[in-house]
Short mmCIF file of C-alpha atoms in Angstrom, two decimals:
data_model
loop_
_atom_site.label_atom_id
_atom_site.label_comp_id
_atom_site.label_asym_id
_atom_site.label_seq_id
_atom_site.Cartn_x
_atom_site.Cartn_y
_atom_site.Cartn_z
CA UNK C 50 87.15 -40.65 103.64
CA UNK C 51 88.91 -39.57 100.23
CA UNK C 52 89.53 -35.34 99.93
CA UNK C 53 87.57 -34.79 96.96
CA UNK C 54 88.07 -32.16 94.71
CA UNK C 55 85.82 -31.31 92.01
CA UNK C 56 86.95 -32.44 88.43
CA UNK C 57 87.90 -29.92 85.79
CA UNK C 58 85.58 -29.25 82.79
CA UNK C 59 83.94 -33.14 83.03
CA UNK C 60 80.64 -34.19 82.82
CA UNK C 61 82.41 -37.56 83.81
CA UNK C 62 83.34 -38.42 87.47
CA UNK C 63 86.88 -39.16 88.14
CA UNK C 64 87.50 -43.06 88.32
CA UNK C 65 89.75 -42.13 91.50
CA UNK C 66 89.82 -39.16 93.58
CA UNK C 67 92.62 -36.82 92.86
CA UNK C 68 95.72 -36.46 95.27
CA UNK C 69 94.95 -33.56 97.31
CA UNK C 70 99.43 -32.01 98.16
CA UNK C 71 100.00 -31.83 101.73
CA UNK C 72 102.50 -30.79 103.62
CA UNK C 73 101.91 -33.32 106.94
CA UNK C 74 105.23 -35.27 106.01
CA UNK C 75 107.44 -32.07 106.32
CA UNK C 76 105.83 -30.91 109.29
CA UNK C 77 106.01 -34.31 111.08
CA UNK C 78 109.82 -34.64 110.06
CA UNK C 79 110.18 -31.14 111.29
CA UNK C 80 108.58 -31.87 114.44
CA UNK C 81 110.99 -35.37 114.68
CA UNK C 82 108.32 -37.14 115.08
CA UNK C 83 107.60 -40.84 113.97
CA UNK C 84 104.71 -41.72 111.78
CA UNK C 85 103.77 -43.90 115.32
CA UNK C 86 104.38 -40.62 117.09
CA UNK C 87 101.74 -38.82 114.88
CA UNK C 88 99.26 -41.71 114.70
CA UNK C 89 99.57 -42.49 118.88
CA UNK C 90 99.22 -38.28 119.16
CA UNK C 91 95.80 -38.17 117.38
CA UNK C 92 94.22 -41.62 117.88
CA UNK C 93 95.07 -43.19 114.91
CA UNK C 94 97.03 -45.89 112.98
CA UNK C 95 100.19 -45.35 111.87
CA UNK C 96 98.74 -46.54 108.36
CA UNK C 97 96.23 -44.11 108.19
CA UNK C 98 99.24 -41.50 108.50
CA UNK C 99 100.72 -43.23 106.10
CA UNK C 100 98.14 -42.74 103.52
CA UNK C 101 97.05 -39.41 105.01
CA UNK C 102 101.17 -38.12 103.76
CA UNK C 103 100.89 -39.45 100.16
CA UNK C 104 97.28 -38.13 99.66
CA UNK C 105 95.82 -41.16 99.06
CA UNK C 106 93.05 -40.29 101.54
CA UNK C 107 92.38 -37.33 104.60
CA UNK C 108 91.67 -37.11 108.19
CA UNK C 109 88.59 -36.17 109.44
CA UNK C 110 87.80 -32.59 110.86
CA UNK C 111 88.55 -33.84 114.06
CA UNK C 112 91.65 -35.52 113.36
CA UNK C 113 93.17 -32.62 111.93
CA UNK C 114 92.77 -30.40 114.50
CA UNK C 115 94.12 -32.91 116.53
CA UNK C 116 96.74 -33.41 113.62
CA UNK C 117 97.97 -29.79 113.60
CA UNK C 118 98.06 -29.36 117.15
CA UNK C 119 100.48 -32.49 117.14
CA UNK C 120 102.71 -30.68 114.59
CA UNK C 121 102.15 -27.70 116.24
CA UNK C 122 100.96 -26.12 113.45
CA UNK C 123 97.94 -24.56 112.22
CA UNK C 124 95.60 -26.65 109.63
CA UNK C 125 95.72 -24.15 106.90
CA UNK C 126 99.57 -25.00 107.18
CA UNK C 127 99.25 -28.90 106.44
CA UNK C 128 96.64 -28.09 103.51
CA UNK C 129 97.89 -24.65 101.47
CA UNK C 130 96.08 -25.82 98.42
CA UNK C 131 92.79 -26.55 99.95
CA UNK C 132 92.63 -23.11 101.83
CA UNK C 133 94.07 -21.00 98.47
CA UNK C 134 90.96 -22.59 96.78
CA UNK C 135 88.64 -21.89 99.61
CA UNK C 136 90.25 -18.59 99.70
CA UNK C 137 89.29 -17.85 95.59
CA UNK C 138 85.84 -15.87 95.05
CA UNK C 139 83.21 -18.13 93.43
CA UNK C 140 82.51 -16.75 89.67
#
């Protein structure tokens, strides 16, 4: 499941979804934990972890709770961009 975030003044969908910035890398290496760590921590592959750092895809609701309480963090933490926007009044 790809983080998708709506595209900016197109009619045309995106022929990729856009990198969503994270901030799971810095927490994990903050944490001294291994991308192994992480994945064994929330029941999933270190690959997915992987891909879940770069933004080239995003856990599932479940995994992120699961994610943040790993890190010891808090989800709006890992994702500051996604909870700014959901933060922003709809015009």
């Amino acid at each position: 499941m790809l983080c998708v975030v709506p595209p900016q003044f197109s009619s045309r969908p995106p022929k990729r979804a856009p990198k969503v910035p994270n901030r799971i890398r810095a927490y994990r290496l903050k944490s001294n934990l291994s991308q192994g760590d992480v994945a064994r921590a929330v029941g999933a592959t270190r690959a997915a972890v992987s891909a879940w750092e770069v933004g080239k895809s995003c856990p599932t609701l479940p995994l992120l709770f699961k994610l943040a309480n790993a890190l010891s963090t808090f989800i709006e933490a890992l994702y500051p961009s996604l909870y700014e926007a959901a933060r922003r009044p709809v015009a």
